Each structure stands twice: as C-alpha cells, then as structure tokens.
C-alpha cells in the first residue's frame, strides 16, 4: 500500500491518527527485525535456563543410577558443598573428583531415590542459581538401626557457564525434616558382604 492511493479527509482530527497508523504499519517491518532479535535473545536465555534445569535434575538421576562418571561431568573442578543443616560442621570446599569419590563410597551399599523439583533457575551472565525441593530416600538392607532414612528439604545450586556447558560450583542443602535411621550411611558402610 502506498500513500498516493489513500484518500484522506482534509478536515477532522482523525486524519492524523490514520496517517500515523499507516506509517506505523508501513514501517513496522523495520521494527520487526528488532523484535526478532529480542526474541532470539530470549530464546538463548530460555535455552540456558533449560540447560541449568537439566544439569540440576541430572544430579538425582546419576546418583540414583550410580553413574559416577556422568555425575562428575556435572561439577566444576572445585566445588563447595554445605550440608551443615543435616550433618553439622562447616561447608566443605573440595575438588569435584573428591566429592564424587566420597559420595560413591558412602552410597555404594545404599539404594537411593532423589526427587527434585520444581527447579527454579535464574541466570546473570555466566552465573546461574537454581533452587528446588528435594526428597531423598535411602535404603540399606540389614542395617541395625532401620533400613530407611529419608531427608526432605531444599537444594540451592550455584553454576557457572564453562566451554563444556553449565557446571555446578556450589550446592547447599536446607534440611526441613529427616525420618528413619539417621545413621544409615555409616551403618551400611560397616556391613560386610
């Protein structure tokens, strides 16, 4: 549509509105490119948010399936863990290798199911924070204090973007409740097969 084909009334205030609407419509294509650029940026942010959620969710899947190599790939070189609400003590800073080796030793004879979600994630540049509920059931057959221990609470994860993807740099457990045999892990490690 071109302006020479449009007949506008010579009087009346609405002609300014019509002209403004036509100009906006005709040049709307120029602003569409800017809008598409904004959508692309939003899409990239959404992809990052999804990658952060998948990383956090994969922690539970890999621990429960005892996939230690895959679990290690989710963590940065150095990791801070804070389980003080559950175990007391102080937060620990260690290598990702040491963290996974510790979990492997503690959970070798224990069946687990970790339920996480919903996972809320926020990204600020190359740093992300994710929070979620956690319900962790631990089962070890034949331990003297009872075969089940369950922990309920929230996890807070900090992640950083690396060349190979989002990596967990810090995780904190905020314990709300635990039931069952609170000594299950130590009792399970003492059982000889």
PDB file of N, CA and C in Angstrom, residues 75-120:
ATOM      1  N   UNK A  75      29.921 -31.254  37.514  1.00  0.00           N
ATOM      2  CA  UNK A  75      30.534 -30.381  38.513  1.00  0.00           C
ATOM      3  C   UNK A  75      31.790 -29.706  37.989  1.00  0.00           C
ATOM      4  N   UNK A  76      32.047 -28.518  38.533  1.00  0.00           N
ATOM      5  CA  UNK A  76      33.259 -27.764  38.201  1.00  0.00           C
ATOM      6  C   UNK A  76      34.484 -28.453  38.825  1.00  0.00           C
ATOM      7  N   UNK A  77      35.637 -27.928  38.532  1.00  0.00           N
ATOM      8  CA  UNK A  77      36.876 -28.501  39.084  1.00  0.00           C
ATOM      9  C   UNK A  77      36.853 -28.470  40.600  1.00  0.00           C
ATOM     10  N   UNK A  78      36.438 -27.340  41.182  1.00  0.00           N
ATOM     11  CA  UNK A  78      36.321 -27.192  42.631  1.00  0.00           C
ATOM     12  C   UNK A  78      34.873 -26.908  42.981  1.00  0.00           C
ATOM     13  N   UNK A  79      34.413 -27.501  44.072  1.00  0.00           N
ATOM     14  CA  UNK A  79      33.010 -27.403  44.454  1.00  0.00           C
ATOM     15  C   UNK A  79      32.912 -27.139  45.957  1.00  0.00           C
ATOM     16  N   UNK A  80      31.971 -26.268  46.307  1.00  0.00           N
ATOM     17  CA  UNK A  80      31.647 -26.080  47.724  1.00  0.00           C
ATOM     18  C   UNK A  80      30.328 -26.775  48.007  1.00  0.00           C
ATOM     19  N   UNK A  81      30.287 -27.589  49.071  1.00  0.00           N
ATOM     20  CA  UNK A  81      29.052 -28.237  49.492  1.00  0.00           C
ATOM     21  C   UNK A  81      28.747 -27.808  50.920  1.00  0.00           C
ATOM     22  N   UNK A  82      27.481 -27.574  51.186  1.00  0.00           N
ATOM     23  CA  UNK A  82      27.047 -27.160  52.521  1.00  0.00           C
ATOM     24  C   UNK A  82      25.911 -28.079  52.963  1.00  0.00           C
ATOM     25  N   UNK A  83      26.280 -29.057  53.799  1.00  0.00           N
ATOM     26  CA  UNK A  83      25.312 -29.976  54.381  1.00  0.00           C
ATOM     27  C   UNK A  83      25.202 -29.740  55.881  1.00  0.00           C
ATOM     28  N   UNK A  84      25.529 -28.525  56.332  1.00  0.00           N
ATOM     29  CA  UNK A  84      25.549 -28.230  57.762  1.00  0.00           C
ATOM     30  C   UNK A  84      24.160 -28.355  58.388  1.00  0.00           C
ATOM     31  N   UNK A  85      23.097 -28.111  57.655  1.00  0.00           N
ATOM     32  CA  UNK A  85      21.748 -28.238  58.217  1.00  0.00           C
ATOM     33  C   UNK A  85      21.386 -29.696  58.486  1.00  0.00           C
ATOM     34  N   UNK A  86      22.106 -30.617  57.885  1.00  0.00           N
ATOM     35  CA  UNK A  86      21.855 -32.043  58.062  1.00  0.00           C
ATOM     36  C   UNK A  86      22.893 -32.695  58.967  1.00  0.00           C
ATOM     37  N   UNK A  87      24.163 -32.350  58.749  1.00  0.00           N
ATOM     38  CA  UNK A  87      25.261 -33.052  59.414  1.00  0.00           C
ATOM     39  C   UNK A  87      26.025 -32.213  60.431  1.00  0.00           C
ATOM     40  N   UNK A  88      25.717 -30.910  60.501  1.00  0.00           N
ATOM     41  CA  UNK A  88      26.512 -30.031  61.356  1.00  0.00           C
ATOM     42  C   UNK A  88      27.830 -29.701  60.674  1.00  0.00           C
ATOM     43  N   UNK A  89      28.801 -29.243  61.438  1.00  0.00           N
ATOM     44  CA  UNK A  89      30.116 -28.938  60.877  1.00  0.00           C
ATOM     45  C   UNK A  89      30.115 -27.642  60.096  1.00  0.00           C
ATOM     46  N   UNK A  90      30.953 -27.588  59.078  1.00  0.00           N
ATOM     47  CA  UNK A  90      31.106 -26.389  58.258  1.00  0.00           C
ATOM     48  C   UNK A  90      31.009 -26.775  56.784  1.00  0.00           C
ATOM     49  N   UNK A  91      30.703 -25.810  55.908  1.00  0.00           N
ATOM     50  CA  UNK A  91      30.711 -26.106  54.466  1.00  0.00           C
ATOM     51  C   UNK A  91      32.093 -26.609  54.043  1.00  0.00           C
ATOM     52  N   UNK A  92      32.123 -27.457  53.040  1.00  0.00           N
ATOM     53  CA  UNK A  92      33.364 -28.063  52.560  1.00  0.00           C
ATOM     54  C   UNK A  92      33.703 -27.567  51.163  1.00  0.00           C
ATOM     55  N   UNK A  93      34.984 -27.276  50.947  1.00  0.00           N
ATOM     56  CA  UNK A  93      35.473 -26.940  49.612  1.00  0.00           C
ATOM     57  C   UNK A  93      36.411 -28.060  49.207  1.00  0.00           C
ATOM     58  N   UNK A  94      36.154 -28.673  48.063  1.00  0.00           N
ATOM     59  CA  UNK A  94      36.955 -29.797  47.601  1.00  0.00           C
ATOM     60  C   UNK A  94      36.888 -29.894  46.087  1.00  0.00           C
ATOM     61  N   UNK A  95      37.710 -30.755  45.535  1.00  0.00           N
ATOM     62  CA  UNK A  95      37.650 -30.955  44.088  1.00  0.00           C
ATOM     63  C   UNK A  95      36.392 -31.751  43.751  1.00  0.00           C
ATOM     64  N   UNK A  96      35.938 -31.599  42.523  1.00  0.00           N
ATOM     65  CA  UNK A  96      34.807 -32.393  42.065  1.00  0.00           C
ATOM     66  C   UNK A  96      35.108 -33.881  42.142  1.00  0.00           C
ATOM     67  N   UNK A  97      36.346 -34.268  41.861  1.00  0.00           N
ATOM     68  CA  UNK A  97      36.739 -35.681  41.953  1.00  0.00           C
ATOM     69  C   UNK A  97      36.574 -36.207  43.372  1.00  0.00           C
ATOM     70  N   UNK A  98      37.022 -35.423  44.371  1.00  0.00           N
ATOM     71  CA  UNK A  98      36.917 -35.842  45.776  1.00  0.00           C
ATOM     72  C   UNK A  98      35.452 -35.934  46.206  1.00  0.00           C
ATOM     73  N   UNK A  99      34.630 -34.997  45.756  1.00  0.00           N
ATOM     74  CA  UNK A  99      33.212 -35.016  46.094  1.00  0.00           C
ATOM     75  C   UNK A  99      32.554 -36.296  45.599  1.00  0.00           C
ATOM     76  N   UNK A 100      32.757 -36.624  44.346  1.00  0.00           N
ATOM     77  CA  UNK A 100      32.110 -37.804  43.764  1.00  0.00           C
ATOM     78  C   UNK A 100      32.665 -39.079  44.386  1.00  0.00           C
ATOM     79  N   UNK A 101      33.953 -39.126  44.656  1.00  0.00           N
ATOM     80  CA  UNK A 101      34.539 -40.301  45.325  1.00  0.00           C
ATOM     81  C   UNK A 101      33.922 -40.495  46.707  1.00  0.00           C
ATOM     82  N   UNK A 102      33.693 -39.405  47.422  1.00  0.00           N
ATOM     83  CA  UNK A 102      33.065 -39.500  48.742  1.00  0.00           C
ATOM     84  C   UNK A 102      31.642 -40.028  48.658  1.00  0.00           C
ATOM     85  N   UNK A 103      30.876 -39.500  47.695  1.00  0.00           N
ATOM     86  CA  UNK A 103      29.513 -39.988  47.524  1.00  0.00           C
ATOM     87  C   UNK A 103      29.495 -41.457  47.110  1.00  0.00           C
ATOM     88  N   UNK A 104      30.420 -41.807  46.246  1.00  0.00           N
ATOM     89  CA  UNK A 104      30.476 -43.202  45.786  1.00  0.00           C
ATOM     90  C   UNK A 104      30.737 -44.138  46.959  1.00  0.00           C
ATOM     91  N   UNK A 105      31.679 -43.776  47.823  1.00  0.00           N
ATOM     92  CA  UNK A 105      31.972 -44.603  48.992  1.00  0.00           C
ATOM     93  C   UNK A 105      30.793 -44.681  49.952  1.00  0.00           C
ATOM     94  N   UNK A 106      30.117 -43.561  50.186  1.00  0.00           N
ATOM     95  CA  UNK A 106      29.009 -43.531  51.137  1.00  0.00           C
ATOM     96  C   UNK A 106      27.767 -44.245  50.617  1.00  0.00           C
ATOM     97  N   UNK A 107      27.562 -44.237  49.316  1.00  0.00           N
ATOM     98  CA  UNK A 107      26.319 -44.770  48.745  1.00  0.00           C
ATOM     99  C   UNK A 107      26.479 -46.108  48.046  1.00  0.00           C
ATOM    100  N   UNK A 108      27.668 -46.673  48.118  1.00  0.00           N
ATOM    101  CA  UNK A 108      27.938 -47.930  47.410  1.00  0.00           C
ATOM    102  C   UNK A 108      26.944 -49.033  47.776  1.00  0.00           C
ATOM    103  N   UNK A 109      26.576 -49.128  49.055  1.00  0.00           N
ATOM    104  CA  UNK A 109      25.681 -50.194  49.512  1.00  0.00           C
ATOM    105  C   UNK A 109      24.282 -49.678  49.829  1.00  0.00           C
ATOM    106  N   UNK A 110      23.958 -48.521  49.321  1.00  0.00           N
ATOM    107  CA  UNK A 110      22.685 -47.877  49.643  1.00  0.00           C
ATOM    108  C   UNK A 110      21.912 -47.596  48.355  1.00  0.00           C
ATOM    109  N   UNK A 111      20.654 -48.024  48.325  1.00  0.00           N
ATOM    110  CA  UNK A 111      19.769 -47.664  47.215  1.00  0.00           C
ATOM    111  C   UNK A 111      19.170 -46.299  47.542  1.00  0.00           C
ATOM    112  N   UNK A 112      19.104 -45.431  46.530  1.00  0.00           N
ATOM    113  CA  UNK A 112      18.569 -44.089  46.766  1.00  0.00           C
ATOM    114  C   UNK A 112      17.549 -43.721  45.701  1.00  0.00           C
ATOM    115  N   UNK A 113      16.670 -42.815  46.092  1.00  0.00           N
ATOM    116  CA  UNK A 113      15.810 -42.151  45.126  1.00  0.00           C
ATOM    117  C   UNK A 113      15.697 -40.693  45.559  1.00  0.00           C
ATOM    118  N   UNK A 114      16.217 -39.815  44.712  1.00  0.00           N
ATOM    119  CA  UNK A 114      16.154 -38.375  44.953  1.00  0.00           C
ATOM    120  C   UNK A 114      15.091 -37.776  44.041  1.00  0.00           C
ATOM    121  N   UNK A 115      14.117 -37.116  44.638  1.00  0.00           N
ATOM    122  CA  UNK A 115      13.083 -36.434  43.872  1.00  0.00           C
ATOM    123  C   UNK A 115      13.337 -34.942  43.992  1.00  0.00           C
ATOM    124  N   UNK A 116      13.551 -34.285  42.860  1.00  0.00           N
ATOM    125  CA  UNK A 116      13.820 -32.850  42.828  1.00  0.00           C
ATOM    126  C   UNK A 116      12.730 -32.143  42.042  1.00  0.00           C
ATOM    127  N   UNK A 117      12.402 -30.930  42.479  1.00  0.00           N
ATOM    128  CA  UNK A 117      11.511 -30.133  41.650  1.00  0.00           C
ATOM    129  C   UNK A 117      10.486 -29.386  42.470  1.00  0.00           C
ATOM    130  N   UNK A 118       9.844 -28.423  41.871  1.00  0.00           N
ATOM    131  CA  UNK A 118      10.226 -27.837  40.589  1.00  0.00           C
ATOM    132  C   UNK A 118      11.551 -27.094  40.716  1.00  0.00           C
ATOM    133  N   UNK A 119      12.279 -27.009  39.632  1.00  0.00           N
ATOM    134  CA  UNK A 119      13.583 -26.355  39.628  1.00  0.00           C
ATOM    135  C   UNK A 119      13.414 -24.928  39.111  1.00  0.00           C
ATOM    136  N   UNK A 120      13.602 -23.968  40.005  1.00  0.00           N
ATOM    137  CA  UNK A 120      13.574 -22.551  39.632  1.00  0.00           C
ATOM    138  C   UNK A 120      14.998 -22.131  39.321  1.00  0.00           C
TER     139      UNK A 120
END
